[in-house]
Amino acid sequence: MVKYCELFSTFFKVGTFTLGGGYAMIPLMRREVVERRGWIADWEFLDAVSLAQAMPGVFAVNMATLVGHRLRGVGGCVVAILGNVLMPIAIILLIATVFRHYKDIPAVEHIFMGLRPAVVALIAAPVFTLARSAGITWRTCWIPLLAAALIWLLGVSPILVVLAAIAAGWIYSKTLNPGPRTPNDDEK
Amino acid sequence: MIFLQLFLTFLLIGIFTFGGGYSMVALIQDEVVQHRGWMTLQEFTDVLAISQMTPGPIGINTATYAGYTAVANAGYPVWAAVGGSLLASLAVVILPVAAMLAVCRYLQRHIHNPRIQLILKVLRMAVVGLIAAAALQLLTAESFGPTGWNLRFVASTAIFAAVFLASWRYKISPILLILLSGAAGWLIYM
């Protein structure tokens, strides 16, 4: 049985050395959990990746939840999550407490004047990468355009847009792809 | 009571985030800046810059830092702001984790069901729009300087274009790009 401390140290390592967001973590986590430790098989890991992407929340935490739970149940899931987020949270807190006192120094302000347009560009770039991986075509491009317009121009909450998308997808799946045997179809 | 509001807000953000860190950033931005007014858009941009530079999931980093800034801006001392940041990070993960544990067995069997795949596909397309809206909202005079032929605006636009191209076309690491633009800002405005 996998020890809690091993589980913690593995996810601590993955959380600490992942730069650039959750998806950047996949190769490092795979190397640790599948190749080095041999805790789960490769296909199990790939299944976990598609599950963690389908579920809401932070992708990295979802992965830690699935792997931790698979190895040591609910306790393992808590230990894996804590290991994964402890260092990132500690670093953010350290910077947050210090930064407030230095942000009015001219040099710091100048650095941030250079950073801000870069941050906006880094949010804009994944829009086009994600548009491709989401399979958006000329026929379906109205979906993201409508979502963006509702939020940007009309001030609709993104939460409502997500809810509407789930509802629309659900209705669409009912009308066009009636599943072979579901209880609802029997009632009709 | 800011702590209760903070907890409930990040609870909602956590459960409605689909499709990765940037969609969570879009949700946090809308709730924390537009809806609650806990910080200005410029403060949020700075929070984002630091969350992208430091290790860890960007969703957790942004939630932690936004929780801290919201409480600190409300005039509470540092220890309360630290509490706020921990509360926000806890709130953002607790419902998704509970949902994972509750339905992962069911979903594991049905993840390849064409109906579920279709719902996820529509959701993914909408999330692209969500992130686009967040980027559009960040295009402000506070971040770029007043529009026109002045050093600030021209430099900001050049940095934006260069980073966008480097990230989108050449997949250069965001940390490197942030460090380079920080250095550029320091040199340009010295």
PDB file of N, CA, C and O in Angstrom, chain B residues 86-160:
ATOM      1  N   LEU B  86      -6.610  31.687   2.145  1.00  0.00           N
ATOM      2  CA  LEU B  86      -6.773  30.243   2.357  1.00  0.00           C
ATOM      3  C   LEU B  86      -8.236  29.840   2.178  1.00  0.00           C
ATOM      4  O   LEU B  86      -8.545  28.796   1.596  1.00  0.00           O
ATOM      5  N   LEU B  87      -9.144  30.707   2.659  1.00  0.00           N
ATOM      6  CA  LEU B  87     -10.577  30.445   2.524  1.00  0.00           C
ATOM      7  C   LEU B  87     -10.974  30.378   1.050  1.00  0.00           C
ATOM      8  O   LEU B  87     -11.714  29.479   0.623  1.00  0.00           O
ATOM      9  N   ALA B  88     -10.458  31.320   0.256  1.00  0.00           N
ATOM     10  CA  ALA B  88     -10.790  31.347  -1.171  1.00  0.00           C
ATOM     11  C   ALA B  88     -10.266  30.100  -1.874  1.00  0.00           C
ATOM     12  O   ALA B  88     -10.976  29.493  -2.690  1.00  0.00           O
ATOM     13  N   SER B  89      -9.021  29.674  -1.552  1.00  0.00           N
ATOM     14  CA  SER B  89      -8.495  28.475  -2.223  1.00  0.00           C
ATOM     15  C   SER B  89      -9.248  27.223  -1.799  1.00  0.00           C
ATOM     16  O   SER B  89      -9.442  26.313  -2.607  1.00  0.00           O
ATOM     17  N   LEU B  90      -9.653  27.183  -0.511  1.00  0.00           N
ATOM     18  CA  LEU B  90     -10.442  26.027  -0.057  1.00  0.00           C
ATOM     19  C   LEU B  90     -11.787  25.994  -0.779  1.00  0.00           C
ATOM     20  O   LEU B  90     -12.217  24.959  -1.297  1.00  0.00           O
ATOM     21  N   ALA B  91     -12.446  27.156  -0.834  1.00  0.00           N
ATOM     22  CA  ALA B  91     -13.783  27.229  -1.431  1.00  0.00           C
ATOM     23  C   ALA B  91     -13.763  26.830  -2.897  1.00  0.00           C
ATOM     24  O   ALA B  91     -14.687  26.186  -3.396  1.00  0.00           O
ATOM     25  N   VAL B  92     -12.683  27.191  -3.585  1.00  0.00           N
ATOM     26  CA  VAL B  92     -12.630  26.967  -5.015  1.00  0.00           C
ATOM     27  C   VAL B  92     -12.452  25.476  -5.350  1.00  0.00           C
ATOM     28  O   VAL B  92     -12.850  25.021  -6.413  1.00  0.00           O
ATOM     29  N   VAL B  93     -11.874  24.688  -4.422  1.00  0.00           N
ATOM     30  CA  VAL B  93     -11.659  23.271  -4.733  1.00  0.00           C
ATOM     31  C   VAL B  93     -12.683  22.335  -4.099  1.00  0.00           C
ATOM     32  O   VAL B  93     -12.859  21.209  -4.564  1.00  0.00           O
ATOM     33  N   ILE B  94     -13.405  22.798  -3.062  1.00  0.00           N
ATOM     34  CA  ILE B  94     -14.143  21.824  -2.243  1.00  0.00           C
ATOM     35  C   ILE B  94     -15.319  21.179  -2.987  1.00  0.00           C
ATOM     36  O   ILE B  94     -15.491  19.959  -2.926  1.00  0.00           O
ATOM     37  N   LEU B  95     -16.095  21.956  -3.742  1.00  0.00           N
ATOM     38  CA  LEU B  95     -17.232  21.362  -4.465  1.00  0.00           C
ATOM     39  C   LEU B  95     -16.780  20.479  -5.622  1.00  0.00           C
ATOM     40  O   LEU B  95     -17.300  19.366  -5.769  1.00  0.00           O
ATOM     41  N   PRO B  96     -15.832  20.937  -6.460  1.00  0.00           N
ATOM     42  CA  PRO B  96     -15.359  20.043  -7.518  1.00  0.00           C
ATOM     43  C   PRO B  96     -14.800  18.726  -6.975  1.00  0.00           C
ATOM     44  O   PRO B  96     -15.066  17.670  -7.549  1.00  0.00           O
ATOM     45  N   VAL B  97     -14.053  18.789  -5.857  1.00  0.00           N
ATOM     46  CA  VAL B  97     -13.487  17.555  -5.305  1.00  0.00           C
ATOM     47  C   VAL B  97     -14.608  16.636  -4.821  1.00  0.00           C
ATOM     48  O   VAL B  97     -14.608  15.434  -5.096  1.00  0.00           O
ATOM     49  N   ALA B  98     -15.595  17.218  -4.137  1.00  0.00           N
ATOM     50  CA  ALA B  98     -16.735  16.411  -3.679  1.00  0.00           C
ATOM     51  C   ALA B  98     -17.455  15.803  -4.877  1.00  0.00           C
ATOM     52  O   ALA B  98     -17.824  14.617  -4.860  1.00  0.00           O
ATOM     53  N   ALA B  99     -17.624  16.598  -5.932  1.00  0.00           N
ATOM     54  CA  ALA B  99     -18.308  16.098  -7.135  1.00  0.00           C
ATOM     55  C   ALA B  99     -17.497  14.978  -7.785  1.00  0.00           C
ATOM     56  O   ALA B  99     -18.058  13.961  -8.217  1.00  0.00           O
ATOM     57  N   MET B 100     -16.169  15.153  -7.841  1.00  0.00           N
ATOM     58  CA  MET B 100     -15.305  14.117  -8.418  1.00  0.00           C
ATOM     59  C   MET B 100     -15.500  12.801  -7.672  1.00  0.00           C
ATOM     60  O   MET B 100     -15.651  11.750  -8.276  1.00  0.00           O
ATOM     61  N   LEU B 101     -15.461  12.878  -6.322  1.00  0.00           N
ATOM     62  CA  LEU B 101     -15.559  11.661  -5.522  1.00  0.00           C
ATOM     63  C   LEU B 101     -16.938  11.035  -5.670  1.00  0.00           C
ATOM     64  O   LEU B 101     -17.089   9.818  -5.675  1.00  0.00           O
ATOM     65  N   ALA B 102     -17.971  11.881  -5.838  1.00  0.00           N
ATOM     66  CA  ALA B 102     -19.333  11.364  -5.908  1.00  0.00           C
ATOM     67  C   ALA B 102     -19.626  10.702  -7.251  1.00  0.00           C
ATOM     68  O   ALA B 102     -20.218   9.624  -7.294  1.00  0.00           O
ATOM     69  N   VAL B 103     -19.212  11.338  -8.346  1.00  0.00           N
ATOM     70  CA  VAL B 103     -19.669  10.826  -9.648  1.00  0.00           C
ATOM     71  C   VAL B 103     -18.555  10.241 -10.513  1.00  0.00           C
ATOM     72  O   VAL B 103     -18.816   9.828 -11.628  1.00  0.00           O
ATOM     73  N   CYS B 104     -17.304  10.168 -10.008  1.00  0.00           N
ATOM     74  CA  CYS B 104     -16.245   9.743 -10.922  1.00  0.00           C
ATOM     75  C   CYS B 104     -16.440   8.305 -11.390  1.00  0.00           C
ATOM     76  O   CYS B 104     -16.144   7.994 -12.536  1.00  0.00           O
ATOM     77  N   ARG B 105     -16.991   7.443 -10.526  1.00  0.00           N
ATOM     78  CA  ARG B 105     -17.256   6.069 -10.955  1.00  0.00           C
ATOM     79  C   ARG B 105     -18.274   6.031 -12.086  1.00  0.00           C
ATOM     80  O   ARG B 105     -18.102   5.345 -13.095  1.00  0.00           O
ATOM     81  N   TYR B 106     -19.354   6.800 -11.890  1.00  0.00           N
ATOM     82  CA  TYR B 106     -20.410   6.856 -12.906  1.00  0.00           C
ATOM     83  C   TYR B 106     -19.855   7.427 -14.212  1.00  0.00           C
ATOM     84  O   TYR B 106     -20.043   6.859 -15.288  1.00  0.00           O
ATOM     85  N   LEU B 107     -19.129   8.547 -14.076  1.00  0.00           N
ATOM     86  CA  LEU B 107     -18.642   9.236 -15.275  1.00  0.00           C
ATOM     87  C   LEU B 107     -17.589   8.391 -15.996  1.00  0.00           C
ATOM     88  O   LEU B 107     -17.507   8.406 -17.224  1.00  0.00           O
ATOM     89  N   GLN B 108     -16.802   7.635 -15.223  1.00  0.00           N
ATOM     90  CA  GLN B 108     -15.768   6.795 -15.816  1.00  0.00           C
ATOM     91  C   GLN B 108     -16.396   5.809 -16.808  1.00  0.00           C
ATOM     92  O   GLN B 108     -15.819   5.524 -17.845  1.00  0.00           O
ATOM     93  N   ARG B 109     -17.589   5.335 -16.479  1.00  0.00           N
ATOM     94  CA  ARG B 109     -18.264   4.380 -17.364  1.00  0.00           C
ATOM     95  C   ARG B 109     -18.913   5.083 -18.549  1.00  0.00           C
ATOM     96  O   ARG B 109     -19.100   4.491 -19.593  1.00  0.00           O
ATOM     97  N   HIS B 110     -19.302   6.380 -18.345  1.00  0.00           N
ATOM     98  CA  HIS B 110     -20.102   7.046 -19.379  1.00  0.00           C
ATOM     99  C   HIS B 110     -19.381   8.168 -20.091  1.00  0.00           C
ATOM    100  O   HIS B 110     -19.989   8.852 -20.893  1.00  0.00           O
ATOM    101  N   ILE B 111     -18.088   8.327 -19.809  1.00  0.00           N
ATOM    102  CA  ILE B 111     -17.365   9.469 -20.378  1.00  0.00           C
ATOM    103  C   ILE B 111     -17.359   9.419 -21.908  1.00  0.00           C
ATOM    104  O   ILE B 111     -17.341  10.449 -22.566  1.00  0.00           O
ATOM    105  N   HIS B 112     -17.418   8.221 -22.480  1.00  0.00           N
ATOM    106  CA  HIS B 112     -17.376   8.139 -23.945  1.00  0.00           C
ATOM    107  C   HIS B 112     -18.773   8.121 -24.568  1.00  0.00           C
ATOM    108  O   HIS B 112     -18.909   8.008 -25.783  1.00  0.00           O
ATOM    109  N   ASN B 113     -19.798   8.243 -23.724  1.00  0.00           N
ATOM    110  CA  ASN B 113     -21.173   8.351 -24.219  1.00  0.00           C
ATOM    111  C   ASN B 113     -21.292   9.576 -25.136  1.00  0.00           C
ATOM    112  O   ASN B 113     -20.908  10.677 -24.749  1.00  0.00           O
ATOM    113  N   PRO B 114     -21.810   9.399 -26.368  1.00  0.00           N
ATOM    114  CA  PRO B 114     -21.852  10.527 -27.315  1.00  0.00           C
ATOM    115  C   PRO B 114     -22.633  11.722 -26.794  1.00  0.00           C
ATOM    116  O   PRO B 114     -22.296  12.866 -27.108  1.00  0.00           O
ATOM    117  N   ARG B 115     -23.661  11.479 -25.975  1.00  0.00           N
ATOM    118  CA  ARG B 115     -24.436  12.602 -25.423  1.00  0.00           C
ATOM    119  C   ARG B 115     -23.601  13.452 -24.485  1.00  0.00           C
ATOM    120  O   ARG B 115     -23.594  14.674 -24.567  1.00  0.00           O
ATOM    121  N   ILE B 116     -22.894  12.788 -23.572  1.00  0.00           N
ATOM    122  CA  ILE B 116     -22.040  13.532 -22.631  1.00  0.00           C
ATOM    123  C   ILE B 116     -20.942  14.250 -23.405  1.00  0.00           C
ATOM    124  O   ILE B 116     -20.623  15.412 -23.125  1.00  0.00           O
ATOM    125  N   GLN B 117     -20.380  13.584 -24.412  1.00  0.00           N
ATOM    126  CA  GLN B 117     -19.345  14.221 -25.226  1.00  0.00           C
ATOM    127  C   GLN B 117     -19.874  15.463 -25.935  1.00  0.00           C
ATOM    128  O   GLN B 117     -19.175  16.458 -26.067  1.00  0.00           O
ATOM    129  N   LEU B 118     -21.132  15.390 -26.382  1.00  0.00           N
ATOM    130  CA  LEU B 118     -21.718  16.533 -27.086  1.00  0.00           C
ATOM    131  C   LEU B 118     -21.907  17.725 -26.139  1.00  0.00           C
ATOM    132  O   LEU B 118     -21.590  18.863 -26.488  1.00  0.00           O
ATOM    133  N   ILE B 119     -22.409  17.440 -24.934  1.00  0.00           N
ATOM    134  CA  ILE B 119     -22.579  18.517 -23.944  1.00  0.00           C
ATOM    135  C   ILE B 119     -21.221  19.156 -23.641  1.00  0.00           C
ATOM    136  O   ILE B 119     -21.078  20.373 -23.625  1.00  0.00           O
ATOM    137  N   LEU B 120     -20.204  18.306 -23.458  1.00  0.00           N
ATOM    138  CA  LEU B 120     -18.871  18.833 -23.165  1.00  0.00           C
ATOM    139  C   LEU B 120     -18.341  19.658 -24.327  1.00  0.00           C
ATOM    140  O   LEU B 120     -17.654  20.657 -24.131  1.00  0.00           O
ATOM    141  N   LYS B 121     -18.704  19.250 -25.554  1.00  0.00           N
ATOM    142  CA  LYS B 121     -18.214  19.967 -26.728  1.00  0.00           C
ATOM    143  C   LYS B 121     -18.818  21.382 -26.790  1.00  0.00           C
ATOM    144  O   LYS B 121     -18.101  22.357 -27.009  1.00  0.00           O
ATOM    145  N   VAL B 122     -20.138  21.469 -26.569  1.00  0.00           N
ATOM    146  CA  VAL B 122     -20.795  22.784 -26.565  1.00  0.00           C
ATOM    147  C   VAL B 122     -20.200  23.654 -25.462  1.00  0.00           C
ATOM    148  O   VAL B 122     -19.917  24.842 -25.650  1.00  0.00           O
ATOM    149  N   LEU B 123     -19.987  23.026 -24.287  1.00  0.00           N
ATOM    150  CA  LEU B 123     -19.431  23.744 -23.139  1.00  0.00           C
ATOM    151  C   LEU B 123     -18.051  24.304 -23.466  1.00  0.00           C
ATOM    152  O   LEU B 123     -17.748  25.466 -23.187  1.00  0.00           O
ATOM    153  N   ARG B 124     -17.220  23.473 -24.123  1.00  0.00           N
ATOM    154  CA  ARG B 124     -15.863  23.907 -24.466  1.00  0.00           C
ATOM    155  C   ARG B 124     -15.890  25.100 -25.414  1.00  0.00           C
ATOM    156  O   ARG B 124     -15.075  26.008 -25.314  1.00  0.00           O
ATOM    157  N   MET B 125     -16.860  25.085 -26.364  1.00  0.00           N
ATOM    158  CA  MET B 125     -16.964  26.198 -27.306  1.00  0.00           C
ATOM    159  C   MET B 125     -17.371  27.482 -26.579  1.00  0.00           C
ATOM    160  O   MET B 125     -16.838  28.554 -26.849  1.00  0.00           O
ATOM    161  N   ALA B 126     -18.314  27.368 -25.647  1.00  0.00           N
ATOM    162  CA  ALA B 126     -18.746  28.553 -24.895  1.00  0.00           C
ATOM    163  C   ALA B 126     -17.602  29.095 -24.044  1.00  0.00           C
ATOM    164  O   ALA B 126     -17.449  30.312 -23.897  1.00  0.00           O
ATOM    165  N   VAL B 127     -16.787  28.189 -23.495  1.00  0.00           N
ATOM    166  CA  VAL B 127     -15.677  28.611 -22.623  1.00  0.00           C
ATOM    167  C   VAL B 127     -14.661  29.442 -23.412  1.00  0.00           C
ATOM    168  O   VAL B 127     -14.073  30.387 -22.873  1.00  0.00           O
ATOM    169  N   VAL B 128     -14.492  29.130 -24.710  1.00  0.00           N
ATOM    170  CA  VAL B 128     -13.602  29.951 -25.553  1.00  0.00           C
ATOM    171  C   VAL B 128     -14.098  31.401 -25.558  1.00  0.00           C
ATOM    172  O   VAL B 128     -13.314  32.341 -25.413  1.00  0.00           O
ATOM    173  N   GLY B 129     -15.436  31.584 -25.684  1.00  0.00           N
ATOM    174  CA  GLY B 129     -16.011  32.923 -25.657  1.00  0.00           C
ATOM    175  C   GLY B 129     -15.817  33.605 -24.312  1.00  0.00           C
ATOM    176  O   GLY B 129     -15.578  34.808 -24.223  1.00  0.00           O
ATOM    177  N   LEU B 130     -15.921  32.794 -23.249  1.00  0.00           N
ATOM    178  CA  LEU B 130     -15.741  33.303 -21.880  1.00  0.00           C
ATOM    179  C   LEU B 130     -14.349  33.904 -21.686  1.00  0.00           C
ATOM    180  O   LEU B 130     -14.190  34.990 -21.137  1.00  0.00           O
ATOM    181  N   ILE B 131     -13.342  33.176 -22.166  1.00  0.00           N
ATOM    182  CA  ILE B 131     -11.962  33.648 -22.010  1.00  0.00           C
ATOM    183  C   ILE B 131     -11.725  34.858 -22.917  1.00  0.00           C
ATOM    184  O   ILE B 131     -11.048  35.815 -22.526  1.00  0.00           O
ATOM    185  N   ALA B 132     -12.329  34.835 -24.126  1.00  0.00           N
ATOM    186  CA  ALA B 132     -12.200  35.979 -25.024  1.00  0.00           C
ATOM    187  C   ALA B 132     -12.768  37.234 -24.368  1.00  0.00           C
ATOM    188  O   ALA B 132     -12.163  38.310 -24.431  1.00  0.00           O
ATOM    189  N   ALA B 133     -13.932  37.100 -23.708  1.00  0.00           N
ATOM    190  CA  ALA B 133     -14.540  38.255 -23.034  1.00  0.00           C
ATOM    191  C   ALA B 133     -13.631  38.776 -21.930  1.00  0.00           C
ATOM    192  O   ALA B 133     -13.475  39.994 -21.759  1.00  0.00           O
ATOM    193  N   ALA B 134     -12.999  37.843 -21.180  1.00  0.00           N
ATOM    194  CA  ALA B 134     -12.087  38.266 -20.111  1.00  0.00           C
ATOM    195  C   ALA B 134     -10.917  39.057 -20.685  1.00  0.00           C
ATOM    196  O   ALA B 134     -10.516  40.087 -20.136  1.00  0.00           O
ATOM    197  N   ALA B 135     -10.374  38.592 -21.826  1.00  0.00           N
ATOM    198  CA  ALA B 135      -9.259  39.299 -22.458  1.00  0.00           C
ATOM    199  C   ALA B 135      -9.706  40.673 -22.947  1.00  0.00           C
ATOM    200  O   ALA B 135      -9.009  41.669 -22.761  1.00  0.00           O
ATOM    201  N   LEU B 136     -10.899  40.752 -23.549  1.00  0.00           N
ATOM    202  CA  LEU B 136     -11.406  42.032 -24.049  1.00  0.00           C
ATOM    203  C   LEU B 136     -11.596  43.022 -22.901  1.00  0.00           C
ATOM    204  O   LEU B 136     -11.303  44.211 -23.031  1.00  0.00           O
ATOM    205  N   GLN B 137     -12.102  42.512 -21.761  1.00  0.00           N
ATOM    206  CA  GLN B 137     -12.318  43.401 -20.613  1.00  0.00           C
ATOM    207  C   GLN B 137     -11.008  43.940 -20.047  1.00  0.00           C
ATOM    208  O   GLN B 137     -10.981  44.992 -19.418  1.00  0.00           O
ATOM    209  N   LEU B 138      -9.924  43.178 -20.279  1.00  0.00           N
ATOM    210  CA  LEU B 138      -8.633  43.620 -19.740  1.00  0.00           C
ATOM    211  C   LEU B 138      -7.949  44.677 -20.609  1.00  0.00           C
ATOM    212  O   LEU B 138      -6.943  45.262 -20.210  1.00  0.00           O
ATOM    213  N   LEU B 139      -8.486  44.914 -21.820  1.00  0.00           N
ATOM    214  CA  LEU B 139      -7.901  45.930 -22.707  1.00  0.00           C
ATOM    215  C   LEU B 139      -8.340  47.314 -22.234  1.00  0.00           C
ATOM    216  O   LEU B 139      -9.273  47.894 -22.759  1.00  0.00           O
ATOM    217  N   THR B 140      -7.656  47.834 -21.207  1.00  0.00           N
ATOM    218  CA  THR B 140      -8.069  49.110 -20.640  1.00  0.00           C
ATOM    219  C   THR B 140      -6.945  50.135 -20.711  1.00  0.00           C
ATOM    220  O   THR B 140      -5.784  49.777 -20.897  1.00  0.00           O
ATOM    221  N   ALA B 141      -7.312  51.389 -20.530  1.00  0.00           N
ATOM    222  CA  ALA B 141      -6.319  52.462 -20.521  1.00  0.00           C
ATOM    223  C   ALA B 141      -5.384  52.323 -19.318  1.00  0.00           C
ATOM    224  O   ALA B 141      -4.228  52.747 -19.369  1.00  0.00           O
ATOM    225  N   GLU B 142      -5.854  51.717 -18.215  1.00  0.00           N
ATOM    226  CA  GLU B 142      -4.987  51.546 -17.049  1.00  0.00           C
ATOM    227  C   GLU B 142      -3.828  50.610 -17.381  1.00  0.00           C
ATOM    228  O   GLU B 142      -2.724  50.791 -16.888  1.00  0.00           O
ATOM    229  N   SER B 143      -4.095  49.579 -18.202  1.00  0.00           N
ATOM    230  CA  SER B 143      -3.042  48.626 -18.535  1.00  0.00           C
ATOM    231  C   SER B 143      -2.218  49.059 -19.733  1.00  0.00           C
ATOM    232  O   SER B 143      -1.057  48.686 -19.848  1.00  0.00           O
ATOM    233  N   PHE B 144      -2.808  49.812 -20.667  1.00  0.00           N
ATOM    234  CA  PHE B 144      -2.116  50.148 -21.913  1.00  0.00           C
ATOM    235  C   PHE B 144      -1.710  51.617 -22.004  1.00  0.00           C
ATOM    236  O   PHE B 144      -0.967  51.987 -22.902  1.00  0.00           O
ATOM    237  N   GLY B 145      -2.225  52.453 -21.128  1.00  0.00           N
ATOM    238  CA  GLY B 145      -1.973  53.886 -21.240  1.00  0.00           C
ATOM    239  C   GLY B 145      -3.017  54.506 -22.155  1.00  0.00           C
ATOM    240  O   GLY B 145      -3.692  53.790 -22.891  1.00  0.00           O
ATOM    241  N   PRO B 146      -3.167  55.850 -22.119  1.00  0.00           N
ATOM    242  CA  PRO B 146      -4.170  56.520 -22.949  1.00  0.00           C
ATOM    243  C   PRO B 146      -3.883  56.316 -24.440  1.00  0.00           C
ATOM    244  O   PRO B 146      -2.725  56.421 -24.865  1.00  0.00           O
ATOM    245  N   THR B 147      -4.923  56.013 -25.232  1.00  0.00           N
ATOM    246  CA  THR B 147      -4.763  55.727 -26.655  1.00  0.00           C
ATOM    247  C   THR B 147      -4.163  56.924 -27.392  1.00  0.00           C
ATOM    248  O   THR B 147      -4.581  58.054 -27.165  1.00  0.00           O
ATOM    249  N   GLY B 148      -3.190  56.662 -28.275  1.00  0.00           N
ATOM    250  CA  GLY B 148      -2.592  57.752 -29.051  1.00  0.00           C
ATOM    251  C   GLY B 148      -1.114  57.526 -29.267  1.00  0.00           C
ATOM    252  O   GLY B 148      -0.572  56.483 -28.881  1.00  0.00           O
ATOM    253  N   TRP B 149      -0.466  58.528 -29.902  1.00  0.00           N
ATOM    254  CA  TRP B 149       0.969  58.398 -30.184  1.00  0.00           C
ATOM    255  C   TRP B 149       1.788  58.833 -28.989  1.00  0.00           C
ATOM    256  O   TRP B 149       2.520  59.815 -29.052  1.00  0.00           O
ATOM    257  N   ASN B 150       1.665  58.123 -27.865  1.00  0.00           N
ATOM    258  CA  ASN B 150       2.557  58.420 -26.749  1.00  0.00           C
ATOM    259  C   ASN B 150       3.375  57.180 -26.442  1.00  0.00           C
ATOM    260  O   ASN B 150       2.993  56.062 -26.820  1.00  0.00           O
ATOM    261  N   LEU B 151       4.505  57.361 -25.768  1.00  0.00           N
ATOM    262  CA  LEU B 151       5.440  56.259 -25.503  1.00  0.00           C
ATOM    263  C   LEU B 151       4.740  55.080 -24.841  1.00  0.00           C
ATOM    264  O   LEU B 151       4.874  53.939 -25.256  1.00  0.00           O
ATOM    265  N   ARG B 152       3.924  55.381 -23.825  1.00  0.00           N
ATOM    266  CA  ARG B 152       3.281  54.324 -23.048  1.00  0.00           C
ATOM    267  C   ARG B 152       2.406  53.448 -23.934  1.00  0.00           C
ATOM    268  O   ARG B 152       2.508  52.216 -23.914  1.00  0.00           O
ATOM    269  N   PHE B 153       1.546  54.066 -24.744  1.00  0.00           N
ATOM    270  CA  PHE B 153       0.596  53.286 -25.537  1.00  0.00           C
ATOM    271  C   PHE B 153       1.301  52.503 -26.639  1.00  0.00           C
ATOM    272  O   PHE B 153       0.994  51.335 -26.879  1.00  0.00           O
ATOM    273  N   VAL B 154       2.265  53.130 -27.283  1.00  0.00           N
ATOM    274  CA  VAL B 154       2.999  52.455 -28.365  1.00  0.00           C
ATOM    275  C   VAL B 154       3.785  51.270 -27.794  1.00  0.00           C
ATOM    276  O   VAL B 154       3.747  50.152 -28.327  1.00  0.00           O
ATOM    277  N   ALA B 155       4.472  51.491 -26.659  1.00  0.00           N
ATOM    278  CA  ALA B 155       5.243  50.414 -26.031  1.00  0.00           C
ATOM    279  C   ALA B 155       4.321  49.286 -25.589  1.00  0.00           C
ATOM    280  O   ALA B 155       4.617  48.103 -25.809  1.00  0.00           O
ATOM    281  N   SER B 156       3.177  49.642 -24.988  1.00  0.00           N
ATOM    282  CA  SER B 156       2.236  48.622 -24.516  1.00  0.00           C
ATOM    283  C   SER B 156       1.719  47.785 -25.674  1.00  0.00           C
ATOM    284  O   SER B 156       1.643  46.558 -25.588  1.00  0.00           O
ATOM    285  N   THR B 157       1.355  48.458 -26.793  1.00  0.00           N
ATOM    286  CA  THR B 157       0.825  47.740 -27.944  1.00  0.00           C
ATOM    287  C   THR B 157       1.889  46.815 -28.534  1.00  0.00           C
ATOM    288  O   THR B 157       1.589  45.668 -28.897  1.00  0.00           O
ATOM    289  N   ALA B 158       3.140  47.299 -28.574  1.00  0.00           N
ATOM    290  CA  ALA B 158       4.228  46.474 -29.102  1.00  0.00           C
ATOM    291  C   ALA B 158       4.441  45.245 -28.217  1.00  0.00           C
ATOM    292  O   ALA B 158       4.591  44.125 -28.723  1.00  0.00           O
ATOM    293  N   ILE B 159       4.433  45.437 -26.898  1.00  0.00           N
ATOM    294  CA  ILE B 159       4.617  44.308 -25.979  1.00  0.00           C
ATOM    295  C   ILE B 159       3.465  43.316 -26.145  1.00  0.00           C
ATOM    296  O   ILE B 159       3.676  42.107 -26.244  1.00  0.00           O
ATOM    297  N   PHE B 160       2.239  43.853 -26.243  1.00  0.00           N
ATOM    298  CA  PHE B 160       1.068  42.990 -26.417  1.00  0.00           C
ATOM    299  C   PHE B 160       1.218  42.128 -27.667  1.00  0.00           C
ATOM    300  O   PHE B 160       1.071  40.909 -27.627  1.00  0.00           O
TER     301      PHE B 160
END
